[in-house]
Amino acid sequence: MSLSKSLKRTAFFLLSDYLQAIYLNPIRTKALTSCVIAALGNVSSQCASGNKKIDWNSVKAFGLFGLIFGGTVPHFFFILLEKLVGNASKNPVIIKLAIERLLYAPFYQFLSLYMLARFEGKEHVEAYKQMSKLYWGVLKTNWTYLTTFTLLNLWLVPPMLRVLVVNCIGFFWSIYLATARRKQELTKKGSSTD
């Protein structure tokens, strides 16, 4: 019983500290949160795939992407979205969803695939080729599986916490992205040995 109370108390203090940090330093807090979540998603993907050895270069790439882009880009996107659409229009959530799914998601998937490859040390041409091979499949999967979560995020979550929700969903998306990129790398290596 006391363990349960101490866990609740700890969770409450962590949440309270997080909310204070997000209020005082929103960009830094969101960037650090995204960094940790993206790196953990990558490690989880590698462990789930049965890797005996962690590819720390890939973990570093995901962490760097989260730190530089994963907190900041969504932060400013959601601010802009609120300013552009707000709640004044007739169906603000549907309009926000359409903008997010049709403009932001394609841009963000392009950015993530390209920058992850660059952060892993690939040259521009190689990063662009890898991004080109994966882009449409990743974007279609994003539209298929994340649209409902995006709708719920825009509809139910206060603007201040939307990036946190995106990052939590991003944990599972990082696992998917890391797996898709690893499969593409293995296919590339297999075809180059033939």
Short mmCIF file of C-alpha atoms in Angstrom, two decimals:
data_model
loop_
_atom_site.label_atom_id
_atom_site.label_comp_id
_atom_site.label_asym_id
_atom_site.label_seq_id
_atom_site.Cartn_x
_atom_site.Cartn_y
_atom_site.Cartn_z
CA MET A 1 0.00 0.00 0.00
CA SER A 2 2.73 2.49 0.91
CA LEU A 3 4.64 1.62 -2.28
CA SER A 4 1.56 2.55 -4.29
CA LYS A 5 1.27 5.86 -2.44
CA SER A 6 4.95 6.65 -2.95
CA LEU A 7 4.66 5.84 -6.67
CA LYS A 8 1.65 8.13 -6.97
CA ARG A 9 3.46 10.86 -5.08
CA THR A 10 6.57 10.47 -7.25
CA ALA A 11 4.48 10.51 -10.44
CA PHE A 12 2.66 13.61 -9.22
CA PHE A 13 5.93 15.42 -8.46
CA LEU A 14 7.43 14.42 -11.82
CA LEU A 15 4.35 15.64 -13.68
CA SER A 16 4.30 18.85 -11.67
CA ASP A 17 8.03 19.44 -12.39
CA TYR A 18 7.47 18.70 -16.08
CA LEU A 19 4.53 21.12 -16.31
CA GLN A 20 6.57 23.81 -14.57
CA ALA A 21 9.51 23.20 -16.94
CA ILE A 22 7.24 23.30 -19.98
CA TYR A 23 5.78 26.59 -18.76
CA LEU A 24 9.15 28.21 -17.94
CA ASN A 25 11.26 26.75 -20.79
CA PRO A 26 8.90 25.21 -23.35
CA ILE A 27 11.34 24.78 -26.23
CA ARG A 28 14.18 23.34 -24.15
CA THR A 29 11.81 21.00 -22.27
CA LYS A 30 10.16 19.75 -25.47
CA ALA A 31 13.52 19.32 -27.22
CA LEU A 32 15.03 17.31 -24.35
CA THR A 33 11.87 15.22 -23.99
CA SER A 34 11.87 14.48 -27.72
CA CYS A 35 15.57 13.61 -27.64
CA VAL A 36 15.11 11.04 -24.87
CA ILE A 37 11.94 9.54 -26.38
CA ALA A 38 13.42 9.24 -29.89
CA ALA A 39 16.62 7.63 -28.60
CA LEU A 40 14.64 5.19 -26.42
CA GLY A 41 12.41 4.33 -29.39
CA ASN A 42 15.48 3.52 -31.47
CA VAL A 43 17.04 1.36 -28.74
CA SER A 44 13.69 -0.42 -28.27
CA SER A 45 13.50 -1.11 -32.01
CA GLN A 46 16.99 -2.58 -32.03
CA CYS A 47 16.30 -4.75 -28.97
CA ALA A 48 12.97 -5.96 -30.41
CA SER A 49 14.65 -6.90 -33.70
CA GLY A 50 17.10 -9.12 -31.86
CA ASN A 51 20.23 -7.03 -32.36
CA LYS A 52 22.94 -8.45 -30.15
CA LYS A 53 24.83 -5.16 -30.29
CA ILE A 54 23.25 -1.69 -30.15
CA ASP A 55 24.08 0.58 -33.09
CA TRP A 56 24.90 3.70 -31.09
CA ASN A 57 25.36 5.73 -34.26
CA SER A 58 21.67 5.19 -35.04
CA VAL A 59 20.68 5.99 -31.44
CA LYS A 60 22.74 9.19 -31.64
CA ALA A 61 21.04 10.15 -34.92
CA PHE A 62 17.56 9.69 -33.46
CA GLY A 63 18.50 11.54 -30.27
CA LEU A 64 20.01 14.45 -32.22
CA PHE A 65 16.98 14.64 -34.46
CA GLY A 66 14.72 14.73 -31.42
CA LEU A 67 16.85 17.38 -29.73
CA ILE A 68 17.16 19.69 -32.73
CA PHE A 69 13.88 19.13 -34.58
CA GLY A 70 11.56 16.86 -32.56
CA GLY A 71 10.66 19.42 -29.93
CA THR A 72 11.12 22.69 -31.79
CA VAL A 73 9.39 22.02 -35.11
CA PRO A 74 6.15 20.69 -33.55
CA HIS A 75 6.27 23.47 -30.92
CA PHE A 76 6.26 26.22 -33.53
CA PHE A 77 3.90 24.32 -35.83
CA PHE A 78 1.21 24.02 -33.14
CA ILE A 79 1.60 27.70 -32.21
CA LEU A 80 1.21 28.68 -35.87
CA LEU A 81 -1.73 26.31 -36.27
CA GLU A 82 -3.53 27.92 -33.31
CA LYS A 83 -2.87 31.42 -34.68
CA LEU A 84 -4.01 30.52 -38.20
CA VAL A 85 -7.08 28.50 -37.32
CA GLY A 86 -7.78 29.00 -33.61
CA ASN A 87 -11.33 28.17 -32.60
CA ALA A 88 -13.06 30.90 -34.61
CA SER A 89 -13.79 28.81 -37.69
CA LYS A 90 -16.75 26.46 -38.03
CA ASN A 91 -14.86 23.16 -37.70
CA PRO A 92 -11.46 24.15 -36.29
CA VAL A 93 -10.34 20.62 -35.39
CA ILE A 94 -11.07 19.30 -38.90
CA ILE A 95 -9.24 22.24 -40.49
CA LYS A 96 -6.26 21.76 -38.14
CA LEU A 97 -6.26 18.04 -38.90
CA ALA A 98 -6.28 18.68 -42.66
CA ILE A 99 -3.38 21.13 -42.37
CA GLU A 100 -1.43 18.76 -40.12
CA ARG A 101 -1.99 15.68 -42.26
CA LEU A 102 -1.63 17.27 -45.73
CA LEU A 103 1.12 19.86 -45.14
CA TYR A 104 2.97 19.20 -41.90
CA ALA A 105 3.16 15.38 -41.93
CA PRO A 106 4.68 15.15 -45.45
CA PHE A 107 7.23 17.87 -44.62
CA TYR A 108 8.12 16.35 -41.24
CA GLN A 109 8.54 12.83 -42.67
CA PHE A 110 10.81 14.19 -45.40
CA LEU A 111 12.83 16.12 -42.81
CA SER A 112 13.12 13.17 -40.44
CA LEU A 113 14.18 10.61 -43.04
CA TYR A 114 16.74 12.93 -44.61
CA MET A 115 18.19 14.31 -41.36
CA LEU A 116 18.41 10.90 -39.66
CA ALA A 117 20.56 9.69 -42.54
CA ARG A 118 22.70 12.83 -42.37
CA PHE A 119 23.12 12.51 -38.60
CA GLU A 120 24.31 8.94 -39.17
CA GLY A 121 27.09 10.37 -41.33
CA LYS A 122 25.71 9.68 -44.79
CA GLU A 123 26.54 12.14 -47.57
CA HIS A 124 23.75 14.21 -49.15
CA VAL A 125 23.32 11.95 -52.21
CA GLU A 126 23.12 8.76 -50.14
CA ALA A 127 20.78 10.37 -47.58
CA TYR A 128 18.52 11.64 -50.38
CA LYS A 129 18.43 8.19 -52.05
CA GLN A 130 17.53 6.50 -48.77
CA MET A 131 14.86 9.11 -48.06
CA SER A 132 13.44 8.74 -51.58
CA LYS A 133 13.12 4.96 -51.24
CA LEU A 134 11.38 5.14 -47.87
CA TYR A 135 9.35 8.35 -48.14
CA TRP A 136 6.03 7.26 -49.71
CA GLY A 137 5.77 4.06 -47.68
CA VAL A 138 6.52 5.91 -44.44
CA LEU A 139 4.11 8.75 -45.28
CA LYS A 140 1.28 6.34 -46.19
CA THR A 141 1.85 4.42 -42.97
CA ASN A 142 1.83 7.70 -41.05
CA TRP A 143 -1.44 8.76 -42.65
CA THR A 144 -2.98 5.32 -42.07
CA TYR A 145 -2.04 4.75 -38.45
CA LEU A 146 -1.49 8.19 -36.93
CA THR A 147 -4.45 10.19 -38.25
CA THR A 148 -6.77 9.04 -35.46
CA PHE A 149 -4.17 9.85 -32.79
CA THR A 150 -3.57 13.24 -34.41
CA LEU A 151 -7.31 13.97 -34.41
CA LEU A 152 -7.59 13.07 -30.73
CA ASN A 153 -4.52 15.18 -29.91
CA LEU A 154 -5.96 18.23 -31.68
CA TRP A 155 -9.44 17.70 -30.27
CA LEU A 156 -8.79 16.75 -26.63
CA VAL A 157 -5.30 17.88 -25.61
CA PRO A 158 -4.56 21.45 -24.50
CA PRO A 159 -2.11 23.21 -26.88
CA MET A 160 0.63 23.36 -24.22
CA LEU A 161 0.74 19.55 -24.00
CA ARG A 162 0.32 18.61 -27.67
CA VAL A 163 4.05 18.22 -28.32
CA LEU A 164 4.30 15.86 -25.32
CA VAL A 165 1.51 13.72 -26.77
CA VAL A 166 3.19 13.84 -30.19
CA ASN A 167 6.44 12.71 -28.54
CA CYS A 168 4.72 9.83 -26.73
CA ILE A 169 3.21 8.69 -30.03
CA GLY A 170 6.64 9.41 -31.50
CA PHE A 171 8.16 6.73 -29.29
CA PHE A 172 6.28 4.08 -31.25
CA TRP A 173 6.83 5.96 -34.51
CA SER A 174 10.59 5.95 -33.79
CA ILE A 175 10.43 2.18 -33.41
CA TYR A 176 8.66 1.92 -36.77
CA LEU A 177 11.05 4.34 -38.51
CA ALA A 178 14.14 2.62 -37.13
CA THR A 179 12.79 -0.75 -38.25
CA ALA A 180 11.87 0.52 -41.75
CA ARG A 181 15.28 2.14 -42.19
CA ARG A 182 17.09 -0.97 -40.94
CA LYS A 183 15.14 -3.20 -43.37
CA GLN A 184 16.00 -0.84 -46.22
CA GLU A 185 19.69 -0.92 -45.23
CA LEU A 186 19.66 -4.73 -45.09
CA THR A 187 17.96 -4.91 -48.51
CA LYS A 188 20.57 -2.51 -49.89
CA LYS A 189 23.44 -4.58 -48.43
CA GLY A 190 21.89 -7.82 -49.73
CA SER A 191 21.52 -6.48 -53.26
CA SER A 192 25.06 -5.03 -53.30
CA THR A 193 26.60 -8.43 -52.48
CA ASP A 194 24.89 -10.09 -55.45
#
